[in-house]
Short mmCIF file of C-alpha atoms and ligand atoms in Angstrom, two decimals:
data_model
loop_
_atom_site.label_atom_id
_atom_site.label_comp_id
_atom_site.label_asym_id
_atom_site.label_seq_id
_atom_site.Cartn_x
_atom_site.Cartn_y
_atom_site.Cartn_z
CA MET A 103 0.00 0.00 0.00
CA LYS A 104 1.41 3.39 -1.05
CA LYS A 105 0.86 6.44 1.12
CA LEU A 106 0.19 9.60 -0.92
CA LEU A 107 0.13 13.05 0.65
CA LEU A 108 -2.23 15.32 -1.32
CA VAL A 109 -1.35 18.97 -0.61
CA ALA A 110 -3.96 21.68 -1.25
CA GLY A 111 -4.49 25.14 0.15
CA ALA A 112 -6.36 27.56 -2.10
CA ARG A 113 -9.80 27.59 -3.77
CA PRO A 114 -8.72 26.32 -7.21
CA ASN A 115 -6.93 23.32 -5.63
CA PHE A 116 -10.00 21.74 -4.11
CA MET A 117 -11.92 20.93 -7.32
CA LYS A 118 -8.72 19.31 -8.66
CA LEU A 119 -8.03 17.33 -5.51
CA ALA A 120 -11.54 15.89 -5.05
CA PRO A 121 -11.70 13.59 -8.12
CA LEU A 122 -8.19 12.27 -7.52
CA TYR A 123 -8.95 11.63 -3.86
CA ALA A 124 -12.08 9.64 -4.86
CA SER A 125 -10.18 7.61 -7.48
CA LEU A 126 -7.40 6.79 -5.03
CA LYS A 127 -9.92 5.78 -2.38
CA ALA A 128 -11.43 3.39 -4.92
CA GLU A 129 -8.14 1.43 -4.82
CA PRO A 130 -7.84 0.80 -1.05
CA ASP A 131 -5.39 -2.08 -1.44
CA ALA A 132 -3.03 0.06 -3.51
CA PHE A 133 -3.26 3.60 -2.11
CA GLN A 134 -3.79 5.50 1.10
CA PRO A 135 -4.45 9.19 0.29
CA ILE A 136 -3.85 11.71 3.09
CA VAL A 137 -5.19 15.25 2.58
CA VAL A 138 -3.12 18.15 3.90
CA HIS A 139 -4.78 21.59 3.80
CA THR A 140 -2.17 24.32 4.16
CA GLY A 141 -4.74 26.93 5.24
CA GLN A 142 -3.67 29.40 2.53
CA HIS A 143 -7.40 30.04 2.02
CA TYR A 144 -9.46 29.89 5.19
CA ASP A 145 -12.76 31.82 4.87
CA ARG A 146 -15.71 29.47 4.77
CA GLN A 147 -16.56 30.60 1.22
CA MET A 148 -12.97 30.05 0.05
CA SER A 149 -12.44 26.67 1.71
CA ASP A 150 -14.99 24.72 3.82
CA VAL A 151 -17.80 25.14 1.31
CA PHE A 152 -15.73 23.21 -1.26
CA PHE A 153 -15.01 20.33 1.10
CA GLU A 154 -18.75 20.03 1.72
CA GLN A 155 -19.93 20.39 -1.87
CA LEU A 156 -17.17 18.20 -3.34
CA ALA A 157 -17.90 15.48 -0.74
CA LEU A 158 -14.38 15.63 0.62
CA PRO A 159 -13.79 14.56 4.22
CA GLU A 160 -12.25 17.05 6.66
CA PRO A 161 -8.56 17.35 5.81
CA ASP A 162 -6.42 14.87 7.74
CA ILE A 163 -4.10 17.74 8.62
CA ASN A 164 -4.70 21.51 8.48
CA LEU A 165 -1.57 23.63 8.81
CA GLY A 166 -3.59 26.83 9.39
CA ILE A 167 -1.04 29.06 7.64
CA GLY A 168 -3.32 31.93 6.58
CA SER A 169 -2.36 35.03 4.59
CA ALA A 170 1.10 36.61 4.42
CA THR A 171 3.61 37.93 1.91
CA HIS A 172 4.79 35.43 -0.69
CA GLY A 173 8.03 34.60 1.07
CA ALA A 174 6.51 34.32 4.53
CA GLN A 175 3.51 32.28 3.36
CA THR A 176 5.58 29.89 1.22
CA GLY A 177 8.24 29.57 3.92
CA ARG A 178 5.76 28.81 6.70
CA ILE A 179 4.02 26.17 4.60
CA LEU A 180 7.37 24.64 3.65
CA GLU A 181 8.53 24.38 7.25
CA LYS A 182 5.29 22.86 8.54
CA LEU A 183 4.96 20.49 5.59
CA GLU A 184 8.47 19.21 6.07
CA LYS A 185 7.57 18.16 9.59
CA VAL A 186 4.36 16.47 8.37
CA MET A 187 6.35 14.60 5.72
CA LEU A 188 9.02 13.51 8.19
CA ASP A 189 6.32 12.24 10.56
CA SER A 190 4.12 10.51 7.97
CA GLU A 191 6.81 9.24 5.55
CA PRO A 192 4.69 9.31 2.36
CA ASP A 193 5.69 7.40 -0.77
CA MET A 194 4.69 10.36 -2.93
CA VAL A 195 3.52 13.96 -2.55
CA VAL A 196 0.88 15.26 -4.97
CA VAL A 197 0.53 19.00 -5.64
CA PHE A 198 -2.07 20.79 -7.77
CA GLY A 199 -2.06 23.89 -9.97
CA ASP A 200 0.11 26.93 -9.39
CA VAL A 201 -0.50 28.52 -5.99
CA ASN A 202 2.03 29.12 -3.22
CA SER A 203 0.92 25.89 -1.51
CA THR A 204 1.86 24.02 -4.71
CA LEU A 205 5.38 25.42 -4.68
CA ALA A 206 5.90 24.79 -0.97
CA GLY A 207 4.57 21.22 -1.22
CA ALA A 208 6.83 20.40 -4.15
CA LEU A 209 9.93 21.90 -2.52
CA ALA A 210 9.38 20.30 0.87
CA ALA A 211 9.01 16.86 -0.73
CA VAL A 212 11.88 16.99 -3.21
CA LYS A 213 14.29 18.16 -0.50
CA LEU A 214 13.39 15.04 1.48
CA GLY A 215 13.86 12.82 -1.57
CA ILE A 216 10.12 12.05 -1.83
CA PRO A 217 8.83 11.80 -5.43
CA VAL A 218 6.50 14.66 -6.41
CA ALA A 219 3.53 14.42 -8.77
CA HIS A 220 2.28 17.70 -10.24
CA VAL A 221 -1.32 17.77 -11.43
CA GLU A 222 -1.78 20.47 -14.11
CA ALA A 223 1.85 20.53 -15.20
CA GLY A 224 3.38 22.37 -18.14
CA LEU A 225 1.11 25.42 -18.38
CA ARG A 226 3.14 28.52 -19.24
CA SER A 227 2.20 32.17 -19.58
CA ASN A 228 5.89 33.02 -20.06
CA ASP A 229 5.15 36.02 -17.86
CA TRP A 230 7.60 36.05 -14.97
CA SER A 231 5.80 38.92 -13.26
CA MET A 232 3.06 36.38 -12.35
CA PRO A 233 3.76 34.63 -9.03
CA GLU A 234 1.92 31.61 -10.44
CA GLU A 235 4.41 31.27 -13.33
CA ILE A 236 7.28 30.94 -10.86
CA ASN A 237 5.30 28.36 -8.90
CA ARG A 238 4.51 26.35 -12.04
CA VAL A 239 8.03 26.27 -13.40
CA VAL A 240 9.65 25.30 -10.09
CA ALA A 241 7.01 22.68 -9.23
CA ASP A 242 7.42 21.09 -12.66
CA ARG A 243 11.20 21.11 -12.50
CA VAL A 244 11.26 19.04 -9.30
CA SER A 245 8.40 16.66 -10.15
CA ALA A 246 8.84 13.00 -11.09
CA LEU A 247 5.33 12.75 -12.56
CA LEU A 248 3.98 15.58 -14.71
CA PHE A 249 0.24 15.28 -15.39
CA THR A 250 -0.84 17.58 -18.20
CA THR A 251 -4.28 18.87 -19.19
CA CYS A 252 -3.56 19.76 -22.82
CA GLU A 253 -1.19 18.81 -25.61
CA ASP A 254 0.84 22.05 -25.71
CA ALA A 255 1.94 21.52 -22.09
CA ALA A 256 4.27 18.68 -23.11
CA ASP A 257 6.08 20.96 -25.56
CA ASN A 258 6.69 23.48 -22.77
CA LEU A 259 8.01 20.79 -20.45
CA LEU A 260 10.24 19.16 -23.04
CA ARG A 261 11.68 22.56 -23.97
CA GLU A 262 12.65 23.02 -20.31
CA GLY A 263 14.38 19.65 -20.16
CA ALA A 264 11.73 17.38 -18.67
CA THR A 265 12.19 13.74 -19.70
CA PRO A 266 9.49 12.42 -22.03
CA ASP A 267 8.71 9.49 -19.74
CA SER A 268 7.81 11.83 -16.86
CA ILE A 269 5.04 13.56 -18.89
CA HIS A 270 1.55 12.09 -18.94
CA PHE A 271 -1.29 13.69 -20.86
CA VAL A 272 -4.29 12.69 -18.77
CA GLY A 273 -6.80 15.48 -19.41
CA ASN A 274 -8.29 18.03 -17.08
CA VAL A 275 -9.06 16.80 -13.58
CA MET A 276 -10.92 20.05 -12.73
CA ILE A 277 -13.36 19.13 -15.51
CA ASP A 278 -13.93 15.77 -13.73
CA SER A 279 -15.51 17.74 -10.86
CA LEU A 280 -17.56 19.83 -13.26
CA VAL A 281 -18.88 16.79 -15.17
CA LYS A 282 -19.83 15.07 -11.93
CA LEU A 283 -21.49 18.02 -10.22
CA LEU A 284 -23.14 19.97 -13.04
CA PRO A 285 -26.36 17.92 -12.78
CA VAL A 286 -26.49 18.78 -9.05
CA ALA A 287 -25.69 22.46 -9.69
CA ASP A 288 -28.35 22.60 -12.39
CA LYS A 289 -31.09 22.02 -9.82
CA LEU A 290 -30.18 25.12 -7.78
CA ASP A 291 -32.43 28.16 -7.75
CA VAL A 292 -29.53 30.57 -7.72
CA LEU A 293 -30.62 32.66 -10.75
CA ARG A 294 -33.82 33.68 -9.01
CA GLN A 295 -31.89 34.46 -5.82
CA TYR A 296 -29.90 37.10 -7.71
CA ASP A 297 -32.77 38.18 -10.00
CA LEU A 298 -31.05 36.93 -13.16
CA GLN A 299 -32.41 35.29 -16.31
CA SER A 300 -30.77 32.47 -18.22
CA LYS A 301 -28.41 33.74 -20.98
CA ARG A 302 -29.19 37.36 -20.13
CA TYR A 303 -26.37 38.37 -17.84
CA THR A 304 -22.60 38.65 -17.64
CA LEU A 305 -20.67 36.78 -14.95
CA VAL A 306 -17.47 38.47 -13.77
CA THR A 307 -14.63 37.21 -11.57
CA MET A 308 -11.47 39.20 -10.96
CA HIS A 309 -8.72 38.56 -8.43
CA ARG A 310 -5.32 38.52 -10.16
CA ALA A 311 -2.92 40.64 -8.10
CA SER A 312 -1.80 42.53 -11.23
CA ASN A 313 -5.41 43.59 -11.87
CA VAL A 314 -6.72 44.35 -8.41
CA ASP A 315 -3.75 45.45 -6.28
CA ASP A 316 -2.94 48.41 -8.50
CA GLU A 317 -5.20 51.43 -8.03
CA GLU A 318 -5.13 52.44 -11.70
CA ASN A 319 -6.12 48.93 -12.81
CA LEU A 320 -8.80 48.76 -10.15
CA ARG A 321 -10.23 51.97 -11.55
CA LYS A 322 -10.26 50.31 -15.00
CA LEU A 323 -12.10 47.38 -13.44
CA THR A 324 -14.81 49.66 -12.08
CA GLU A 325 -15.13 51.34 -15.48
CA MET A 326 -15.37 47.93 -17.14
CA LEU A 327 -18.14 46.87 -14.75
CA SER A 328 -20.12 50.08 -15.33
CA ARG A 329 -19.83 49.66 -19.10
CA LEU A 330 -20.87 45.99 -18.98
CA ALA A 331 -23.85 46.89 -16.80
CA LEU A 332 -25.21 49.11 -19.60
CA PHE A 333 -25.91 45.97 -21.70
CA ALA A 334 -27.16 43.41 -19.18
CA PRO A 335 -27.09 42.67 -15.45
CA VAL A 336 -23.63 41.85 -14.15
CA MET A 337 -23.14 39.13 -11.52
CA PHE A 338 -19.86 39.65 -9.67
CA PRO A 339 -18.92 37.27 -6.82
CA VAL A 340 -16.01 39.13 -5.28
CA HIS A 341 -12.76 37.46 -4.16
CA PRO A 342 -11.61 38.71 -0.71
CA ARG A 343 -8.45 40.30 -2.17
CA THR A 344 -10.59 42.29 -4.61
CA MET A 345 -13.20 43.29 -2.02
CA ARG A 346 -10.54 44.57 0.36
CA ASN A 347 -9.02 46.70 -2.41
CA LEU A 348 -12.36 47.97 -3.68
CA LYS A 349 -13.30 49.14 -0.21
CA ASP A 350 -9.93 50.93 0.04
CA LEU A 351 -10.30 52.70 -3.31
CA THR A 352 -9.42 56.31 -2.74
CA SER A 353 -11.99 57.66 -5.21
CA ALA A 354 -15.44 57.44 -3.62
CA ILE A 355 -17.01 58.05 -7.05
CA ASP A 356 -15.35 54.95 -8.55
CA ARG A 357 -16.09 52.90 -5.45
CA ASP A 358 -19.76 53.81 -5.16
CA SER A 359 -20.28 53.52 -8.92
CA ILE A 360 -20.10 49.78 -8.56
CA LEU A 361 -20.84 49.05 -4.90
CA ASP A 362 -24.27 50.72 -5.29
CA HIS A 363 -25.00 50.07 -8.97
CA PRO A 364 -28.57 48.81 -9.65
CA ASN A 365 -27.45 46.51 -12.48
CA ILE A 366 -24.38 45.03 -10.72
CA ARG A 367 -25.04 42.19 -8.28
CA LEU A 368 -22.11 41.86 -5.94
CA SER A 369 -21.82 38.81 -3.71
CA GLU A 370 -19.33 37.13 -1.48
CA PRO A 371 -17.35 34.32 -3.16
CA LEU A 372 -19.85 31.64 -4.16
CA GLY A 373 -19.89 27.95 -3.42
CA TYR A 374 -18.74 25.69 -6.27
CA LEU A 375 -22.25 24.50 -7.17
CA GLU A 376 -23.77 28.00 -7.16
CA PHE A 377 -20.89 29.30 -9.25
CA LEU A 378 -21.11 26.44 -11.78
CA LYS A 379 -24.81 27.06 -12.29
CA LEU A 380 -24.22 30.79 -12.84
CA GLU A 381 -21.36 30.04 -15.21
CA LYS A 382 -23.42 27.62 -17.30
CA GLU A 383 -26.37 30.01 -17.60
CA ALA A 384 -24.34 33.17 -18.30
CA ALA A 385 -24.44 34.80 -21.73
CA LEU A 386 -20.85 35.90 -21.23
CA VAL A 387 -18.04 35.46 -18.72
CA VAL A 388 -15.41 38.12 -18.07
CA THR A 389 -12.55 36.91 -15.87
CA ASP A 390 -8.88 36.81 -15.01
CA SER A 391 -9.16 33.34 -13.42
CA GLY A 392 -7.30 30.37 -14.88
CA GLY A 393 -9.95 27.82 -13.93
CA VAL A 394 -12.85 29.94 -15.15
CA GLN A 395 -11.26 30.22 -18.62
CA GLU A 396 -11.27 26.41 -18.77
CA GLU A 397 -14.73 25.85 -17.34
CA SER A 398 -16.33 28.40 -19.70
CA THR A 399 -14.64 26.62 -22.62
CA TYR A 400 -16.10 23.32 -21.46
CA LEU A 401 -19.53 24.91 -20.95
CA GLN A 402 -19.25 26.66 -24.36
CA VAL A 403 -19.96 30.06 -22.84
CA PRO A 404 -18.01 32.95 -24.43
CA CYS A 405 -15.23 34.21 -22.17
CA LEU A 406 -13.27 37.46 -22.26
CA THR A 407 -10.03 37.20 -20.31
CA ALA A 408 -8.85 40.47 -18.81
CA ARG A 409 -5.15 39.61 -18.98
CA PRO A 410 -2.36 40.23 -21.49
CA ASN A 411 -1.55 36.50 -21.75
CA THR A 412 -2.81 33.08 -20.80
CA GLU A 413 -1.07 29.86 -19.79
CA ARG A 414 -4.10 28.04 -21.21
CA PRO A 415 -3.94 28.72 -24.99
CA VAL A 416 -6.13 25.70 -25.77
CA THR A 417 -9.07 27.72 -24.41
CA ILE A 418 -8.46 30.14 -27.28
CA THR A 419 -7.53 27.73 -30.09
CA ASP A 420 -10.26 25.19 -29.29
CA GLY A 421 -12.48 26.94 -26.78
CA THR A 422 -14.53 30.08 -26.28
CA ASN A 423 -11.85 32.31 -24.76
CA THR A 424 -10.60 35.67 -26.10
CA LEU A 425 -7.70 37.57 -24.53
CA VAL A 426 -8.55 41.23 -24.12
CA GLY A 427 -6.32 42.70 -21.40
CA LEU A 428 -7.84 45.03 -18.84
CA ASP A 429 -9.18 47.46 -21.41
CA PRO A 430 -12.71 48.64 -20.52
CA LEU A 431 -13.54 49.92 -24.02
CA ARG A 432 -12.36 46.80 -25.82
CA ILE A 433 -14.14 44.57 -23.30
CA ALA A 434 -17.37 46.54 -23.74
CA GLU A 435 -17.08 46.35 -27.54
CA LEU A 436 -16.62 42.57 -27.54
CA ALA A 437 -19.21 42.06 -24.81
CA GLU A 438 -21.80 43.85 -26.94
CA GLN A 439 -20.96 41.54 -29.87
CA TYR A 440 -21.26 38.37 -27.80
CA LEU A 441 -24.35 39.47 -25.88
CA PHE A 442 -26.34 40.59 -28.90
CA GLY A 443 -24.69 38.90 -31.89
CA GLY A 444 -24.15 35.39 -30.53
CA SER A 445 -20.90 33.48 -30.86
CA PRO A 446 -19.64 30.40 -32.68
CA GLN A 447 -19.78 27.05 -30.86
CA ARG A 448 -16.27 25.84 -30.18
CA LYS A 449 -14.97 22.36 -29.44
CA ARG A 450 -14.00 20.90 -26.10
CA PRO A 451 -10.29 20.17 -25.71
CA ARG A 452 -9.20 16.54 -25.95
CA LEU A 453 -9.55 14.41 -22.78
CA TRP A 454 -11.64 17.00 -20.95
CA ASP A 455 -14.15 14.24 -20.42
CA GLY A 456 -14.55 13.57 -16.70
CA ASN A 457 -12.02 10.71 -16.60
CA ALA A 458 -8.72 12.44 -15.89
CA ALA A 459 -8.45 11.23 -12.28
CA PRO A 460 -8.69 7.50 -13.11
CA ARG A 461 -6.02 8.06 -15.76
CA ILE A 462 -3.75 9.63 -13.14
CA VAL A 463 -4.30 6.65 -10.87
CA SER A 464 -3.42 4.27 -13.71
CA VAL A 465 -0.12 6.10 -14.25
CA MET A 466 0.59 6.01 -10.51
CA GLN A 467 -0.05 2.29 -10.46
CA ARG A 468 2.50 1.83 -13.20
CA PHE A 469 4.95 4.16 -11.42
CA PHE A 470 4.73 2.02 -8.30
CA GLU A 471 4.57 -1.14 -10.40
CA ILE A 472 1.10 -2.04 -9.15
CA THR A 473 -0.74 -3.75 -12.02
CA SER A 474 -4.34 -2.85 -12.75
CA VAL A 475 -6.98 -2.77 -15.44
CA PRO A 476 -6.75 0.40 -17.59
CA ALA A 477 -8.86 3.34 -16.45
CA PRO A 478 -11.94 4.33 -18.50
CA GLY A 479 -10.99 6.09 -21.72
CA VAL A 480 -7.30 5.32 -21.38
CA THR A 481 -5.67 4.34 -24.64
CA GLU A 482 -2.07 3.49 -25.37
CA ASP A 483 -1.70 6.96 -26.95
CA ASP A 484 -3.08 8.90 -24.01
CA CYS A 485 -1.31 7.81 -20.94
CA VAL A 486 1.96 6.70 -22.37
CA GLU A 487 5.04 8.82 -22.19
CA GLN A 488 4.99 11.57 -24.77
CA GLU A 489 7.46 11.18 -27.62
CA LEU A 490 9.98 13.93 -28.12
CA ARG A 491 8.67 15.71 -31.20
C1 LIG B 193 -4.24 32.76 -4.68
C2 LIG B 193 -3.22 32.27 -5.68
C3 LIG B 193 -3.74 32.52 -7.08
C4 LIG B 193 -5.11 31.90 -7.26
C5 LIG B 193 -6.04 32.39 -6.18
C6 LIG B 193 -7.33 31.67 -6.29
C7 LIG B 193 -0.87 32.42 -5.01
C8 LIG B 193 0.40 33.16 -5.21
N1 LIG B 193 -1.97 32.99 -5.55
O1 LIG B 193 -4.36 34.15 -4.83
O2 LIG B 193 -2.86 31.93 -8.03
O3 LIG B 193 -5.60 32.25 -8.53
O4 LIG B 193 -5.48 32.11 -4.89
O5 LIG B 193 -8.37 32.24 -5.60
O6 LIG B 193 -0.88 31.39 -4.39
N2 LIG B 193 -8.05 36.34 1.83
C9 LIG B 193 -9.09 36.29 2.70
N3 LIG B 193 -9.62 35.07 3.01
C10 LIG B 193 -9.17 33.90 2.50
C11 LIG B 193 -8.09 33.96 1.61
C12 LIG B 193 -7.53 35.17 1.29
O7 LIG B 193 -9.55 37.31 3.20
O8 LIG B 193 -9.71 32.83 2.80
C13 LIG B 193 -7.49 37.65 1.45
C14 LIG B 193 -6.35 38.10 2.38
O9 LIG B 193 -6.47 39.49 2.51
C15 LIG B 193 -5.12 37.77 1.56
C16 LIG B 193 -5.60 37.97 0.13
O10 LIG B 193 -6.97 37.57 0.13
O11 LIG B 193 -4.03 38.58 1.88
C17 LIG B 193 -4.84 37.16 -0.89
O12 LIG B 193 -4.82 35.77 -0.56
P1 LIG B 193 -3.65 34.83 -1.13
O13 LIG B 193 -3.93 33.42 -0.84
O14 LIG B 193 -2.31 35.38 -0.73
O15 LIG B 193 -3.71 35.06 -2.69
P2 LIG B 193 -4.95 35.04 -3.67
O16 LIG B 193 -5.13 36.39 -4.25
O17 LIG B 193 -6.12 34.40 -3.00
N1 LIG B 194 -15.21 29.48 -8.18
C1 LIG B 194 -16.15 29.29 -7.18
N2 LIG B 194 -16.78 30.39 -6.64
C2 LIG B 194 -16.51 31.65 -7.06
C3 LIG B 194 -15.54 31.84 -8.07
C4 LIG B 194 -14.90 30.73 -8.60
O1 LIG B 194 -16.44 28.15 -6.80
O2 LIG B 194 -17.10 32.60 -6.53
C5 LIG B 194 -14.52 28.30 -8.73
C6 LIG B 194 -14.57 28.13 -10.24
O3 LIG B 194 -15.72 27.42 -10.62
C7 LIG B 194 -13.30 27.35 -10.52
C8 LIG B 194 -12.34 27.83 -9.44
O4 LIG B 194 -13.15 28.46 -8.44
O5 LIG B 194 -13.52 25.96 -10.35
C9 LIG B 194 -11.33 28.81 -9.97
O6 LIG B 194 -10.60 29.32 -8.91
P1 LIG B 194 -10.00 30.79 -8.88
O7 LIG B 194 -10.61 31.63 -9.94
O8 LIG B 194 -10.07 31.25 -7.48
O9 LIG B 194 -8.45 30.51 -9.16
P2 LIG B 194 -7.58 30.32 -10.49
O10 LIG B 194 -8.21 29.26 -11.30
O11 LIG B 194 -7.50 31.64 -11.18
O12 LIG B 194 -6.23 29.94 -9.96
#
């Protein structure tokens, strides 16, 4: 039996962890998954609500780290995780995505000689001003197993010197959660709660430090919201980082223009199910989130990404995503087109089919030389080591 420490800490980790946890639990003779929550996110609406809705048990260990500067937060997680790893002696540590908890988990493990598996490896924005890009590159560099969501990720990894046999294209484990829980989300009455009508509103999320920590960009965000609200109601569940900064905005005119706007529905961060339902029913999504770019592609809802780049180009080439930067006029122009002119249906990226987690488990079984029947949808082409092209 192999002991796997699954390290998660921030909102976008939980919907990636849940399907893998369930698939590992389905192999009790082979794997013992242990969930460590770093406590990077700690508000109920940024953490507990996901454990409940994703049917995850309470974390086995919660490090209770909380918020801090990058160095302090990463360092504190690293120190506490090292102790956990020394005490529990896992056979492998699994990290997810690109947050500070991902980096700390990968570093703590590799320094102890424990193999690391990175779920969502190989995504690159090539923008080193993004803290997430640093986290991705370092986590990938020290990982023994690199699980990728899309085909371009392997090229990025190979270019950086990863060995072909460490890279496994398994699909998008976050989409596993979506596929499983969309039927549950669909039954919620959340549109009525916010006085919204199906396909007649814009859903906005915005939390990237580069967009919301800078006063000038925050002002652009308020202008963008006011412009969007001229076309249709805007639903804006607000990340705590963004809410704190909005409340601190020095210009009362900018602040009140959105905090008290009749056509802008602000809410606290929403539960996963409520958010999925609102995402599926939206006419348009405007976001700077990584995960929301992918989910809107899967749901075939047009998405405008308020960033200069994306580490998820498949959402543009195959999906419904358009990069626009934080430019209120350009966003309003495109929003008008999508809201009133419709948009072409795009295709779902390959292996975004709800079966990524079983594929990961199949690869882990081979890594540990535990034989098993192939996971659903696994073909020789999919889960085998990617050839150097
Ligand atoms: C983090 C990730 C980011 C991810 C985002 C998802 C890093 C470097 N960033 O950004 O990649 O897209 O999570 O949501 O890991 N706060 C609360 N309550 C909470 C959590 C945070 O009030 O439960 C507030 C605190 O004021 C905190 C701020 O939000 O200082 C930022 O939190 P932090 O985890 O540092 O970064 P995020 O912006 O959430
Ligand atoms: N999400 C949520 N409630 C919200 C906003 C987002 O449940 O109010 C979910 C969303 O469905 C997706 C994930 O959070 O699964 C994306 O996380 P986030 O945008 O915080 O981080 P990123 O993906 O940018 O790292």
